[in-house]
Every structure is written in C-alpha cells, then in structure tokens.
Amino acid sequence: DTAVSQTPKYLVTQMGNDKSIKCEQNLGHDTMYWYKQDSKKFLKIMFSYNNKELIINETVPNRFSPKSPDKAHLNLHINSLELGDSAVYFCASSQDVSSNEQYFGPGTRLTVT
Amino acid sequence: AQSVTQLDSQVPVFEEAPVELRCNYSSSVSVYLFWYVQYPNQGLQLLLKYLSGSTLVKGINGFEAEFNKSQTSFHLRKPSVHISDTAEYFCAVTKFSGGGADGLTFGKGTHLIIQP
C-alpha cells in the first residue's frame, strides 16, 4: 500500500557510471518531484513534472535527466556520475500544481566512489 | 522566491521537557507553511501544515505550531517530548498560488536530540 515508492533504496557505484532511480506513486496524483538531500541534510528541489511534462528544472546539471513515461512514474537518470552526486534523492508527488501537500518516498541513498 | 531559516541546527532536550523549534521565512507572496519530520534513515513525514484560518495548528504526535505573520515565523512546539521524537525536523514553505509547481523550499533542518 506504499503511496510513493522508490527503487533502489541504496545505490553504490563508481565515478563515470550511468545509473537510474525509479519512482512510482499510486495516489493518482498529477504532479511529481525530485529532491536532493546533501550530506548536511539540506533538501533542494531538482525537478517537478505535471502530467508527464517538465515544469521546473532548478539549475541541475544536464547529466541529470528525468523521464516520466506516465503520470504515475518519474524516473531519474544520471550520466557520468561524479563524487558530488552522492546524496539521498527523494521523490514526491502532489495532487496537482495548485496542491500544497506533497507525499514523499523513502529516498534513495546514492554513493559514488 | 522564498527562503526558510531554522535558527538552531541542533536542540538537545531532556525527556518529558517541552521543546520549541524555531522557523522563520521570507517571501514576497503569501505562502503555505509546513513542518516535516525525518527519522533516521527514513523519508519525510508531514507533521503539520498551515494553509489558512486559525494560526495555531495541531499535528501528529502531539506537535503544534503557531503561524505569526508579523514576525514571519512558524515555530514548532511540543509540551513533553519522548525519546522517540529524536529526529531531524524541517520547516518548509511553498507559495500560495500554484506553489505546487515550484516544489517546497526547505530550511536546513533542526536535529532534535532527546536525552534520558
């Protein structure tokens, strides 16, 4: 019955690799987000999608490419991973763009070595 | 743009004592305000939110917060804390109109440490 789920929970990889994180929500929401939480626990919005369309890209390097195959999924693909990409990535969803309440996934801890 | 300041990065409190976690925000437009809790190695859980109406809002786990527009604050309180309240607490805002598109703007978090 998980509302927002992410896979994998942990991801350890080497610099230069390409990896993907998947997110799915079963709430019937229209809007989905990706947030990055750095080593100091600071959370920052990366992207938001509404009905599969990108609406926000917060100065994220173009090595990060979100993809939304349908409203219930928002995946994050990262090319040429760097040490600084190590963080916890959270997916979230909300009813629509005017909704104020977001539901968060459990997070994916990415470690780049 | 909005910004959120959580004045204390870490707050140690004895068990059963009261606690207040401070949050101030800055915004040129009206905002909605939230407190989220993150337990160790877990995701974020919504504690409470202020949208409109009464400035005192009650949330889960015995927490409450008071919105003060003149002081642009939204401090979180609990009258008696428990060991299980040890966690990271985040204050967040989103703008009143169409804010969902912008996502949430978070403060840097306050680590609440409950001492036995």
mmCIF file with all atom_site columns, N, CA, C and O in Angstrom, chain A residues 9-10 31 33 35 37 40-45 48 55-56 90 94 96-102 104-107 109, chain B residues 32 34 36 38 41-46 49 51 88 90 94 96 98-109:
data_model
loop_
_atom_site.group_PDB
_atom_site.id
_atom_site.type_symbol
_atom_site.label_atom_id
_atom_site.label_alt_id
_atom_site.label_comp_id
_atom_site.label_asym_id
_atom_site.label_entity_id
_atom_site.label_seq_id
_atom_site.pdbx_PDB_ins_code
_atom_site.Cartn_x
_atom_site.Cartn_y
_atom_site.Cartn_z
_atom_site.occupancy
_atom_site.B_iso_or_equiv
_atom_site.pdbx_formal_charge
_atom_site.auth_seq_id
_atom_site.auth_comp_id
_atom_site.auth_asym_id
_atom_site.auth_atom_id
_atom_site.pdbx_PDB_model_num
ATOM 1   N N  . LYS A 1 9   ? 16.781 1.349  -2.929  1.00 0.00 ? 9   LYS A N  1
ATOM 2   C CA . LYS A 1 9   ? 16.903 2.119  -1.688  1.00 0.00 ? 9   LYS A CA 1
ATOM 3   C C  . LYS A 1 9   ? 18.336 2.584  -1.502  1.00 0.00 ? 9   LYS A C  1
ATOM 4   O O  . LYS A 1 9   ? 18.603 3.667  -0.990  1.00 0.00 ? 9   LYS A O  1
ATOM 5   N N  . TYR A 1 10  ? 19.270 1.732  -1.901  1.00 0.00 ? 10  TYR A N  1
ATOM 6   C CA . TYR A 1 10  ? 20.686 2.075  -1.828  1.00 0.00 ? 10  TYR A CA 1
ATOM 7   C C  . TYR A 1 10  ? 21.319 1.809  -3.194  1.00 0.00 ? 10  TYR A C  1
ATOM 8   O O  . TYR A 1 10  ? 20.982 0.837  -3.865  1.00 0.00 ? 10  TYR A O  1
ATOM 9   N N  . THR A 1 31  ? 1.216  15.550 -10.244 1.00 0.00 ? 31  THR A N  1
ATOM 10  C CA . THR A 1 31  ? 2.497  16.246 -10.166 1.00 0.00 ? 31  THR A CA 1
ATOM 11  C C  . THR A 1 31  ? 3.501  15.439 -9.357  1.00 0.00 ? 31  THR A C  1
ATOM 12  O O  . THR A 1 31  ? 3.178  14.916 -8.290  1.00 0.00 ? 31  THR A O  1
ATOM 13  N N  . TYR A 1 33  ? 7.910  15.114 -8.221  1.00 0.00 ? 33  TYR A N  1
ATOM 14  C CA . TYR A 1 33  ? 9.094  15.927 -7.962  1.00 0.00 ? 33  TYR A CA 1
ATOM 15  C C  . TYR A 1 33  ? 10.294 15.025 -7.665  1.00 0.00 ? 33  TYR A C  1
ATOM 16  O O  . TYR A 1 33  ? 10.143 13.912 -7.149  1.00 0.00 ? 33  TYR A O  1
ATOM 17  N N  . TYR A 1 35  ? 13.827 15.623 -5.289  1.00 0.00 ? 35  TYR A N  1
ATOM 18  C CA . TYR A 1 35  ? 14.595 16.466 -4.383  1.00 0.00 ? 35  TYR A CA 1
ATOM 19  C C  . TYR A 1 35  ? 15.927 15.780 -4.116  1.00 0.00 ? 35  TYR A C  1
ATOM 20  O O  . TYR A 1 35  ? 16.027 14.555 -4.106  1.00 0.00 ? 35  TYR A O  1
ATOM 21  N N  . GLN A 1 37  ? 18.945 15.573 -1.162  1.00 0.00 ? 37  GLN A N  1
ATOM 22  C CA . GLN A 1 37  ? 19.353 15.901 0.203   1.00 0.00 ? 37  GLN A CA 1
ATOM 23  C C  . GLN A 1 37  ? 20.850 15.632 0.320   1.00 0.00 ? 37  GLN A C  1
ATOM 24  O O  . GLN A 1 37  ? 21.296 14.497 0.203   1.00 0.00 ? 37  GLN A O  1
ATOM 25  N N  . LYS A 1 40  ? 24.799 17.381 4.382   1.00 0.00 ? 40  LYS A N  1
ATOM 26  C CA . LYS A 1 40  ? 24.420 18.207 5.541   1.00 0.00 ? 40  LYS A CA 1
ATOM 27  C C  . LYS A 1 40  ? 22.912 18.214 5.743   1.00 0.00 ? 40  LYS A C  1
ATOM 28  O O  . LYS A 1 40  ? 22.386 19.039 6.488   1.00 0.00 ? 40  LYS A O  1
ATOM 29  N N  . LYS A 1 41  ? 22.239 17.312 5.065   1.00 0.00 ? 41  LYS A N  1
ATOM 30  C CA . LYS A 1 41  ? 20.793 17.111 5.189   1.00 0.00 ? 41  LYS A CA 1
ATOM 31  C C  . LYS A 1 41  ? 19.975 18.251 4.574   1.00 0.00 ? 41  LYS A C  1
ATOM 32  O O  . LYS A 1 41  ? 18.777 18.338 4.831   1.00 0.00 ? 41  LYS A O  1
ATOM 33  N N  . PHE A 1 42  ? 20.607 19.103 3.765   1.00 0.00 ? 42  PHE A N  1
ATOM 34  C CA . PHE A 1 42  ? 19.860 20.171 3.133   1.00 0.00 ? 42  PHE A CA 1
ATOM 35  C C  . PHE A 1 42  ? 19.096 19.623 1.938   1.00 0.00 ? 42  PHE A C  1
ATOM 36  O O  . PHE A 1 42  ? 19.668 18.951 1.078   1.00 0.00 ? 42  PHE A O  1
ATOM 37  N N  . LEU A 1 43  ? 17.793 19.929 1.895   1.00 0.00 ? 43  LEU A N  1
ATOM 38  C CA . LEU A 1 43  ? 16.912 19.439 0.839   1.00 0.00 ? 43  LEU A CA 1
ATOM 39  C C  . LEU A 1 43  ? 16.646 20.518 -0.186  1.00 0.00 ? 43  LEU A C  1
ATOM 40  O O  . LEU A 1 43  ? 16.274 21.641 0.172   1.00 0.00 ? 43  LEU A O  1
ATOM 41  N N  . LYS A 1 44  ? 16.774 20.141 -1.456  1.00 0.00 ? 44  LYS A N  1
ATOM 42  C CA . LYS A 1 44  ? 16.546 21.140 -2.507  1.00 0.00 ? 44  LYS A CA 1
ATOM 43  C C  . LYS A 1 44  ? 15.812 20.499 -3.668  1.00 0.00 ? 44  LYS A C  1
ATOM 44  O O  . LYS A 1 44  ? 16.127 19.381 -4.075  1.00 0.00 ? 44  LYS A O  1
ATOM 45  N N  . ILE A 1 45  ? 14.826 21.215 -4.186  1.00 0.00 ? 45  ILE A N  1
ATOM 46  C CA . ILE A 1 45  ? 14.068 20.723 -5.341  1.00 0.00 ? 45  ILE A CA 1
ATOM 47  C C  . ILE A 1 45  ? 14.991 20.658 -6.556  1.00 0.00 ? 45  ILE A C  1
ATOM 48  O O  . ILE A 1 45  ? 15.842 21.517 -6.762  1.00 0.00 ? 45  ILE A O  1
ATOM 49  N N  . SER A 1 48  ? 10.293 19.280 -11.215 1.00 0.00 ? 48  SER A N  1
ATOM 50  C CA . SER A 1 48  ? 8.900  18.915 -10.997 1.00 0.00 ? 48  SER A CA 1
ATOM 51  C C  . SER A 1 48  ? 8.250  18.667 -12.346 1.00 0.00 ? 48  SER A C  1
ATOM 52  O O  . SER A 1 48  ? 8.584  19.320 -13.346 1.00 0.00 ? 48  SER A O  1
ATOM 53  N N  . ILE A 1 55  ? 8.041  20.984 -15.589 1.00 0.00 ? 55  ILE A N  1
ATOM 54  C CA . ILE A 1 55  ? 7.667  22.355 -15.292 1.00 0.00 ? 55  ILE A CA 1
ATOM 55  C C  . ILE A 1 55  ? 8.735  23.105 -14.502 1.00 0.00 ? 55  ILE A C  1
ATOM 56  O O  . ILE A 1 55  ? 8.768  24.328 -14.498 1.00 0.00 ? 55  ILE A O  1
ATOM 57  N N  . ILE A 1 56  ? 9.592  22.403 -13.836 1.00 0.00 ? 56  ILE A N  1
ATOM 58  C CA . ILE A 1 56  ? 10.668 23.076 -13.094 1.00 0.00 ? 56  ILE A CA 1
ATOM 59  C C  . ILE A 1 56  ? 11.965 22.290 -13.282 1.00 0.00 ? 56  ILE A C  1
ATOM 60  O O  . ILE A 1 56  ? 11.981 21.074 -13.148 1.00 0.00 ? 56  ILE A O  1
ATOM 61  N N  . PHE A 1 90  ? 15.089 12.088 -3.070  1.00 0.00 ? 90  PHE A N  1
ATOM 62  C CA . PHE A 1 90  ? 13.703 11.826 -2.688  1.00 0.00 ? 90  PHE A CA 1
ATOM 63  C C  . PHE A 1 90  ? 12.766 12.167 -3.825  1.00 0.00 ? 90  PHE A C  1
ATOM 64  O O  . PHE A 1 90  ? 12.862 13.239 -4.431  1.00 0.00 ? 90  PHE A O  1
ATOM 65  N N  . SER A 1 94  ? 2.227  15.295 -5.611  1.00 0.00 ? 94  SER A N  1
ATOM 66  C CA . SER A 1 94  ? 1.109  16.075 -5.081  1.00 0.00 ? 94  SER A CA 1
ATOM 67  C C  . SER A 1 94  ? -0.060 15.955 -6.046  1.00 0.00 ? 94  SER A C  1
ATOM 68  O O  . SER A 1 94  ? 0.128  15.610 -7.216  1.00 0.00 ? 94  SER A O  1
ATOM 69  N N  . ASP A 1 96  ? -1.902 18.051 -7.710  1.00 0.00 ? 96  ASP A N  1
ATOM 70  C CA . ASP A 1 96  ? -1.688 18.809 -8.949  1.00 0.00 ? 96  ASP A CA 1
ATOM 71  C C  . ASP A 1 96  ? -0.812 20.011 -8.618  1.00 0.00 ? 96  ASP A C  1
ATOM 72  O O  . ASP A 1 96  ? -0.341 20.134 -7.494  1.00 0.00 ? 96  ASP A O  1
ATOM 73  N N  . VAL A 1 97  ? -0.599 20.893 -9.585  1.00 0.00 ? 97  VAL A N  1
ATOM 74  C CA . VAL A 1 97  ? 0.339  22.007 -9.368  1.00 0.00 ? 97  VAL A CA 1
ATOM 75  C C  . VAL A 1 97  ? -0.195 23.026 -8.368  1.00 0.00 ? 97  VAL A C  1
ATOM 76  O O  . VAL A 1 97  ? 0.582  23.792 -7.807  1.00 0.00 ? 97  VAL A O  1
ATOM 77  N N  . SER A 1 98  ? -1.487 23.045 -8.145  1.00 0.00 ? 98  SER A N  1
ATOM 78  C CA . SER A 1 98  ? -2.006 24.006 -7.164  1.00 0.00 ? 98  SER A CA 1
ATOM 79  C C  . SER A 1 98  ? -2.105 23.397 -5.779  1.00 0.00 ? 98  SER A C  1
ATOM 80  O O  . SER A 1 98  ? -2.419 24.079 -4.806  1.00 0.00 ? 98  SER A O  1
ATOM 81  N N  . SER A 1 99  ? -1.817 22.124 -5.689  1.00 0.00 ? 99  SER A N  1
ATOM 82  C CA . SER A 1 99  ? -1.892 21.456 -4.387  1.00 0.00 ? 99  SER A CA 1
ATOM 83  C C  . SER A 1 99  ? -0.684 21.804 -3.551  1.00 0.00 ? 99  SER A C  1
ATOM 84  O O  . SER A 1 99  ? 0.418  21.979 -4.055  1.00 0.00 ? 99  SER A O  1
ATOM 85  N N  . ASN A 1 100 ? -0.904 21.902 -2.258  1.00 0.00 ? 100 ASN A N  1
ATOM 86  C CA . ASN A 1 100 ? 0.184  22.321 -1.389  1.00 0.00 ? 100 ASN A CA 1
ATOM 87  C C  . ASN A 1 100 ? 0.826  21.161 -0.628  1.00 0.00 ? 100 ASN A C  1
ATOM 88  O O  . ASN A 1 100 ? 1.876  21.316 -0.037  1.00 0.00 ? 100 ASN A O  1
ATOM 89  N N  . GLU A 1 101 ? 0.184  20.014 -0.616  1.00 0.00 ? 101 GLU A N  1
ATOM 90  C CA . GLU A 1 101 ? 0.704  18.914 0.196   1.00 0.00 ? 101 GLU A CA 1
ATOM 91  C C  . GLU A 1 101 ? 1.428  17.895 -0.664  1.00 0.00 ? 101 GLU A C  1
ATOM 92  O O  . GLU A 1 101 ? 0.862  17.390 -1.643  1.00 0.00 ? 101 GLU A O  1
ATOM 93  N N  . GLN A 1 102 ? 2.639  17.600 -0.295  1.00 0.00 ? 102 GLN A N  1
ATOM 94  C CA . GLN A 1 102 ? 3.432  16.631 -1.043  1.00 0.00 ? 102 GLN A CA 1
ATOM 95  C C  . GLN A 1 102 ? 3.689  15.394 -0.193  1.00 0.00 ? 102 GLN A C  1
ATOM 96  O O  . GLN A 1 102 ? 3.879  15.487 1.012   1.00 0.00 ? 102 GLN A O  1
ATOM 97  N N  . PHE A 1 104 ? 6.133  12.115 0.250   1.00 0.00 ? 104 PHE A N  1
ATOM 98  C CA . PHE A 1 104 ? 7.498  11.762 -0.097  1.00 0.00 ? 104 PHE A CA 1
ATOM 99  C C  . PHE A 1 104 ? 7.721  10.258 -0.105  1.00 0.00 ? 104 PHE A C  1
ATOM 100 O O  . PHE A 1 104 ? 7.129  9.521  0.692   1.00 0.00 ? 104 PHE A O  1
ATOM 101 N N  . GLY A 1 105 ? 8.609  9.838  -0.989  1.00 0.00 ? 105 GLY A N  1
ATOM 102 C CA . GLY A 1 105 ? 9.066  8.464  -0.990  1.00 0.00 ? 105 GLY A CA 1
ATOM 103 C C  . GLY A 1 105 ? 10.120 8.267  0.093   1.00 0.00 ? 105 GLY A C  1
ATOM 104 O O  . GLY A 1 105 ? 10.529 9.218  0.760   1.00 0.00 ? 105 GLY A O  1
ATOM 105 N N  . PRO A 1 106 ? 10.601 7.034  0.253   1.00 0.00 ? 106 PRO A N  1
ATOM 106 C CA . PRO A 1 106 ? 11.546 6.719  1.331   1.00 0.00 ? 106 PRO A CA 1
ATOM 107 C C  . PRO A 1 106 ? 12.974 7.159  1.043   1.00 0.00 ? 106 PRO A C  1
ATOM 108 O O  . PRO A 1 106 ? 13.819 7.116  1.937   1.00 0.00 ? 106 PRO A O  1
ATOM 109 N N  . GLY A 1 107 ? 13.243 7.563  -0.183  1.00 0.00 ? 107 GLY A N  1
ATOM 110 C CA . GLY A 1 107 ? 14.588 8.028  -0.518  1.00 0.00 ? 107 GLY A CA 1
ATOM 111 C C  . GLY A 1 107 ? 15.466 6.938  -1.101  1.00 0.00 ? 107 GLY A C  1
ATOM 112 O O  . GLY A 1 107 ? 15.269 5.748  -0.843  1.00 0.00 ? 107 GLY A O  1
ATOM 113 N N  . ARG A 1 109 ? 19.594 6.320  -1.357  1.00 0.00 ? 109 ARG A N  1
ATOM 114 C CA . ARG A 1 109 ? 20.917 6.815  -0.954  1.00 0.00 ? 109 ARG A CA 1
ATOM 115 C C  . ARG A 1 109 ? 21.912 6.417  -2.026  1.00 0.00 ? 109 ARG A C  1
ATOM 116 O O  . ARG A 1 109 ? 22.199 5.230  -2.201  1.00 0.00 ? 109 ARG A O  1
ATOM 117 N N  . TYR B 2 32  ? 2.176  28.907 2.019   1.00 0.00 ? 32  TYR B N  1
ATOM 118 C CA . TYR B 2 32  ? 1.749  27.841 2.909   1.00 0.00 ? 32  TYR B CA 1
ATOM 119 C C  . TYR B 2 32  ? 2.994  27.383 3.673   1.00 0.00 ? 32  TYR B C  1
ATOM 120 O O  . TYR B 2 32  ? 4.104  27.422 3.142   1.00 0.00 ? 32  TYR B O  1
ATOM 121 N N  . PHE B 2 34  ? 4.849  24.413 6.377   1.00 0.00 ? 34  PHE B N  1
ATOM 122 C CA . PHE B 2 34  ? 4.827  23.001 6.740   1.00 0.00 ? 34  PHE B CA 1
ATOM 123 C C  . PHE B 2 34  ? 5.960  22.691 7.712   1.00 0.00 ? 34  PHE B C  1
ATOM 124 O O  . PHE B 2 34  ? 6.992  23.353 7.711   1.00 0.00 ? 34  PHE B O  1
ATOM 125 N N  . TYR B 2 36  ? 8.025  19.063 8.495   1.00 0.00 ? 36  TYR B N  1
ATOM 126 C CA . TYR B 2 36  ? 8.223  17.649 8.196   1.00 0.00 ? 36  TYR B CA 1
ATOM 127 C C  . TYR B 2 36  ? 9.198  17.075 9.209   1.00 0.00 ? 36  TYR B C  1
ATOM 128 O O  . TYR B 2 36  ? 10.093 17.767 9.701   1.00 0.00 ? 36  TYR B O  1
ATOM 129 N N  . GLN B 2 38  ? 11.949 13.786 9.809   1.00 0.00 ? 38  GLN B N  1
ATOM 130 C CA . GLN B 2 38  ? 12.699 12.702 9.172   1.00 0.00 ? 38  GLN B CA 1
ATOM 131 C C  . GLN B 2 38  ? 13.374 11.890 10.263  1.00 0.00 ? 38  GLN B C  1
ATOM 132 O O  . GLN B 2 38  ? 14.326 12.358 10.893  1.00 0.00 ? 38  GLN B O  1
ATOM 133 N N  . ASN B 2 41  ? 17.420 7.500  8.740   1.00 0.00 ? 41  ASN B N  1
ATOM 134 C CA . ASN B 2 41  ? 17.395 6.625  7.563   1.00 0.00 ? 41  ASN B CA 1
ATOM 135 C C  . ASN B 2 41  ? 16.002 6.398  6.998   1.00 0.00 ? 41  ASN B C  1
ATOM 136 O O  . ASN B 2 41  ? 15.727 5.345  6.418   1.00 0.00 ? 41  ASN B O  1
ATOM 137 N N  . GLN B 2 42  ? 15.145 7.379  7.164   1.00 0.00 ? 42  GLN B N  1
ATOM 138 C CA . GLN B 2 42  ? 13.800 7.272  6.611   1.00 0.00 ? 42  GLN B CA 1
ATOM 139 C C  . GLN B 2 42  ? 13.465 8.497  5.766   1.00 0.00 ? 42  GLN B C  1
ATOM 140 O O  . GLN B 2 42  ? 14.241 9.445  5.695   1.00 0.00 ? 42  GLN B O  1
ATOM 141 N N  . GLY B 2 43  ? 12.315 8.436  5.118   1.00 0.00 ? 43  GLY B N  1
ATOM 142 C CA . GLY B 2 43  ? 11.849 9.556  4.313   1.00 0.00 ? 43  GLY B CA 1
ATOM 143 C C  . GLY B 2 43  ? 11.211 10.630 5.175   1.00 0.00 ? 43  GLY B C  1
ATOM 144 O O  . GLY B 2 43  ? 11.265 10.585 6.400   1.00 0.00 ? 43  GLY B O  1
ATOM 145 N N  . LEU B 2 44  ? 10.598 11.594 4.518   1.00 0.00 ? 44  LEU B N  1
ATOM 146 C CA . LEU B 2 44  ? 9.976  12.709 5.232   1.00 0.00 ? 44  LEU B CA 1
ATOM 147 C C  . LEU B 2 44  ? 8.497  12.437 5.473   1.00 0.00 ? 44  LEU B C  1
ATOM 148 O O  . LEU B 2 44  ? 7.781  11.979 4.588   1.00 0.00 ? 44  LEU B O  1
ATOM 149 N N  . GLN B 2 45  ? 8.074  12.789 6.672   1.00 0.00 ? 45  GLN B N  1
ATOM 150 C CA . GLN B 2 45  ? 6.679  12.617 7.048   1.00 0.00 ? 45  GLN B CA 1
ATOM 151 C C  . GLN B 2 45  ? 6.114  13.976 7.439   1.00 0.00 ? 45  GLN B C  1
ATOM 152 O O  . GLN B 2 45  ? 6.746  14.713 8.211   1.00 0.00 ? 45  GLN B O  1
ATOM 153 N N  . LEU B 2 46  ? 4.949  14.301 6.940   1.00 0.00 ? 46  LEU B N  1
ATOM 154 C CA . LEU B 2 46  ? 4.336  15.581 7.265   1.00 0.00 ? 46  LEU B CA 1
ATOM 155 C C  . LEU B 2 46  ? 3.841  15.577 8.709   1.00 0.00 ? 46  LEU B C  1
ATOM 156 O O  . LEU B 2 46  ? 3.077  14.716 9.110   1.00 0.00 ? 46  LEU B O  1
ATOM 157 N N  . LYS B 2 49  ? 0.618  21.401 8.913   1.00 0.00 ? 49  LYS B N  1
ATOM 158 C CA . LYS B 2 49  ? 0.687  22.429 7.889   1.00 0.00 ? 49  LYS B CA 1
ATOM 159 C C  . LYS B 2 49  ? -0.234 23.584 8.244   1.00 0.00 ? 49  LYS B C  1
ATOM 160 O O  . LYS B 2 49  ? -1.258 23.396 8.918   1.00 0.00 ? 49  LYS B O  1
ATOM 161 N N  . LEU B 2 51  ? -2.381 26.435 6.263   1.00 0.00 ? 51  LEU B N  1
ATOM 162 C CA . LEU B 2 51  ? -2.878 26.899 4.970   1.00 0.00 ? 51  LEU B CA 1
ATOM 163 C C  . LEU B 2 51  ? -3.624 28.209 5.132   1.00 0.00 ? 51  LEU B C  1
ATOM 164 O O  . LEU B 2 51  ? -3.414 29.160 4.378   1.00 0.00 ? 51  LEU B O  1
ATOM 165 N N  . GLU B 2 88  ? 15.231 14.547 12.714  1.00 0.00 ? 88  GLU B N  1
ATOM 166 C CA . GLU B 2 88  ? 15.523 15.813 12.054  1.00 0.00 ? 88  GLU B CA 1
ATOM 167 C C  . GLU B 2 88  ? 14.188 16.443 11.685  1.00 0.00 ? 88  GLU B C  1
ATOM 168 O O  . GLU B 2 88  ? 13.305 15.766 11.141  1.00 0.00 ? 88  GLU B O  1
ATOM 169 N N  . PHE B 2 90  ? 12.202 19.551 9.651   1.00 0.00 ? 90  PHE B N  1
ATOM 170 C CA . PHE B 2 90  ? 12.360 20.517 8.568   1.00 0.00 ? 90  PHE B CA 1
ATOM 171 C C  . PHE B 2 90  ? 11.126 21.409 8.471   1.00 0.00 ? 90  PHE B C  1
ATOM 172 O O  . PHE B 2 90  ? 10.001 20.917 8.396   1.00 0.00 ? 90  PHE B O  1
ATOM 173 N N  . THR B 2 94  ? 5.753  26.856 0.581   1.00 0.00 ? 94  THR B N  1
ATOM 174 C CA . THR B 2 94  ? 5.507  26.904 -0.843  1.00 0.00 ? 94  THR B CA 1
ATOM 175 C C  . THR B 2 94  ? 4.558  28.066 -1.074  1.00 0.00 ? 94  THR B C  1
ATOM 176 O O  . THR B 2 94  ? 3.780  28.406 -0.194  1.00 0.00 ? 94  THR B O  1
ATOM 177 N N  . PHE B 2 96  ? 1.585  30.511 -2.216  1.00 0.00 ? 96  PHE B N  1
ATOM 178 C CA . PHE B 2 96  ? 0.152  30.346 -2.061  1.00 0.00 ? 96  PHE B CA 1
ATOM 179 C C  . PHE B 2 96  ? -0.520 29.919 -3.355  1.00 0.00 ? 96  PHE B C  1
ATOM 180 O O  . PHE B 2 96  ? -1.386 29.064 -3.364  1.00 0.00 ? 96  PHE B O  1
ATOM 181 N N  . GLY B 2 98  ? -0.383 28.303 -7.054  1.00 0.00 ? 98  GLY B N  1
ATOM 182 C CA . GLY B 2 98  ? 0.405  27.494 -7.984  1.00 0.00 ? 98  GLY B CA 1
ATOM 183 C C  . GLY B 2 98  ? 1.720  27.038 -7.409  1.00 0.00 ? 98  GLY B C  1
ATOM 184 O O  . GLY B 2 98  ? 2.653  26.691 -8.136  1.00 0.00 ? 98  GLY B O  1
ATOM 185 N N  . GLY B 2 99  ? 1.792  27.021 -6.078  1.00 0.00 ? 99  GLY B N  1
ATOM 186 C CA . GLY B 2 99  ? 3.069  26.687 -5.454  1.00 0.00 ? 99  GLY B CA 1
ATOM 187 C C  . GLY B 2 99  ? 3.517  25.274 -5.720  1.00 0.00 ? 99  GLY B C  1
ATOM 188 O O  . GLY B 2 99  ? 4.689  24.959 -5.630  1.00 0.00 ? 99  GLY B O  1
ATOM 189 N N  . GLY B 2 100 ? 2.549  24.415 -6.037  1.00 0.00 ? 100 GLY B N  1
ATOM 190 C CA . GLY B 2 100 ? 2.936  23.036 -6.278  1.00 0.00 ? 100 GLY B CA 1
ATOM 191 C C  . GLY B 2 100 ? 3.941  22.906 -7.399  1.00 0.00 ? 100 GLY B C  1
ATOM 192 O O  . GLY B 2 100 ? 4.803  22.038 -7.382  1.00 0.00 ? 100 GLY B O  1
ATOM 193 N N  . ALA B 2 101 ? 3.869  23.784 -8.355  1.00 0.00 ? 101 ALA B N  1
ATOM 194 C CA . ALA B 2 101 ? 4.788  23.709 -9.478  1.00 0.00 ? 101 ALA B CA 1
ATOM 195 C C  . ALA B 2 101 ? 6.215  24.010 -9.043  1.00 0.00 ? 101 ALA B C  1
ATOM 196 O O  . ALA B 2 101 ? 7.158  23.487 -9.619  1.00 0.00 ? 101 ALA B O  1
ATOM 197 N N  . ASP B 2 102 ? 6.370  24.844 -8.035  1.00 0.00 ? 102 ASP B N  1
ATOM 198 C CA . ASP B 2 102 ? 7.712  25.240 -7.596  1.00 0.00 ? 102 ASP B CA 1
ATOM 199 C C  . ASP B 2 102 ? 8.313  24.262 -6.608  1.00 0.00 ? 102 ASP B C  1
ATOM 200 O O  . ASP B 2 102 ? 9.484  24.357 -6.294  1.00 0.00 ? 102 ASP B O  1
ATOM 201 N N  . GLY B 2 103 ? 7.523  23.375 -6.095  1.00 0.00 ? 103 GLY B N  1
ATOM 202 C CA . GLY B 2 103 ? 8.031  22.496 -5.058  1.00 0.00 ? 103 GLY B CA 1
ATOM 203 C C  . GLY B 2 103 ? 8.145  23.216 -3.726  1.00 0.00 ? 103 GLY B C  1
ATOM 204 O O  . GLY B 2 103 ? 7.769  24.382 -3.586  1.00 0.00 ? 103 GLY B O  1
ATOM 205 N N  . LEU B 2 104 ? 8.658  22.532 -2.752  1.00 0.00 ? 104 LEU B N  1
ATOM 206 C CA . LEU B 2 104 ? 8.837  23.074 -1.415  1.00 0.00 ? 104 LEU B CA 1
ATOM 207 C C  . LEU B 2 104 ? 10.227 23.676 -1.266  1.00 0.00 ? 104 LEU B C  1
ATOM 208 O O  . LEU B 2 104 ? 11.202 23.132 -1.784  1.00 0.00 ? 104 LEU B O  1
ATOM 209 N N  . THR B 2 105 ? 10.287 24.792 -0.535  1.00 0.00 ? 105 THR B N  1
ATOM 210 C CA . THR B 2 105 ? 11.579 25.359 -0.140  1.00 0.00 ? 105 THR B CA 1
ATOM 211 C C  . THR B 2 105 ? 11.796 24.999 1.317   1.00 0.00 ? 105 THR B C  1
ATOM 212 O O  . THR B 2 105 ? 10.975 25.357 2.177   1.00 0.00 ? 105 THR B O  1
ATOM 213 N N  . PHE B 2 106 ? 12.870 24.311 1.602   1.00 0.00 ? 106 PHE B N  1
ATOM 214 C CA . PHE B 2 106 ? 13.138 23.801 2.945   1.00 0.00 ? 106 PHE B CA 1
ATOM 215 C C  . PHE B 2 106 ? 14.150 24.643 3.688   1.00 0.00 ? 106 PHE B C  1
ATOM 216 O O  . PHE B 2 106 ? 15.055 25.248 3.093   1.00 0.00 ? 106 PHE B O  1
ATOM 217 N N  . GLY B 2 107 ? 14.022 24.649 5.028   1.00 0.00 ? 107 GLY B N  1
ATOM 218 C CA . GLY B 2 107 ? 15.091 25.120 5.875   1.00 0.00 ? 107 GLY B CA 1
ATOM 219 C C  . GLY B 2 107 ? 16.156 24.035 5.981   1.00 0.00 ? 107 GLY B C  1
ATOM 220 O O  . GLY B 2 107 ? 15.992 22.933 5.448   1.00 0.00 ? 107 GLY B O  1
ATOM 221 N N  . LYS B 2 108 ? 17.226 24.347 6.696   1.00 0.00 ? 108 LYS B N  1
ATOM 222 C CA . LYS B 2 108 ? 18.350 23.414 6.760   1.00 0.00 ? 108 LYS B CA 1
ATOM 223 C C  . LYS B 2 108 ? 18.170 22.314 7.793   1.00 0.00 ? 108 LYS B C  1
ATOM 224 O O  . LYS B 2 108 ? 19.043 21.461 7.944   1.00 0.00 ? 108 LYS B O  1
ATOM 225 N N  . GLY B 2 109 ? 17.055 22.359 8.489   1.00 0.00 ? 109 GLY B N  1
ATOM 226 C CA . GLY B 2 109 ? 16.750 21.292 9.428   1.00 0.00 ? 109 GLY B CA 1
ATOM 227 C C  . GLY B 2 109 ? 17.256 21.570 10.834  1.00 0.00 ? 109 GLY B C  1
ATOM 228 O O  . GLY B 2 109 ? 18.238 22.291 11.034  1.00 0.00 ? 109 GLY B O  1
#
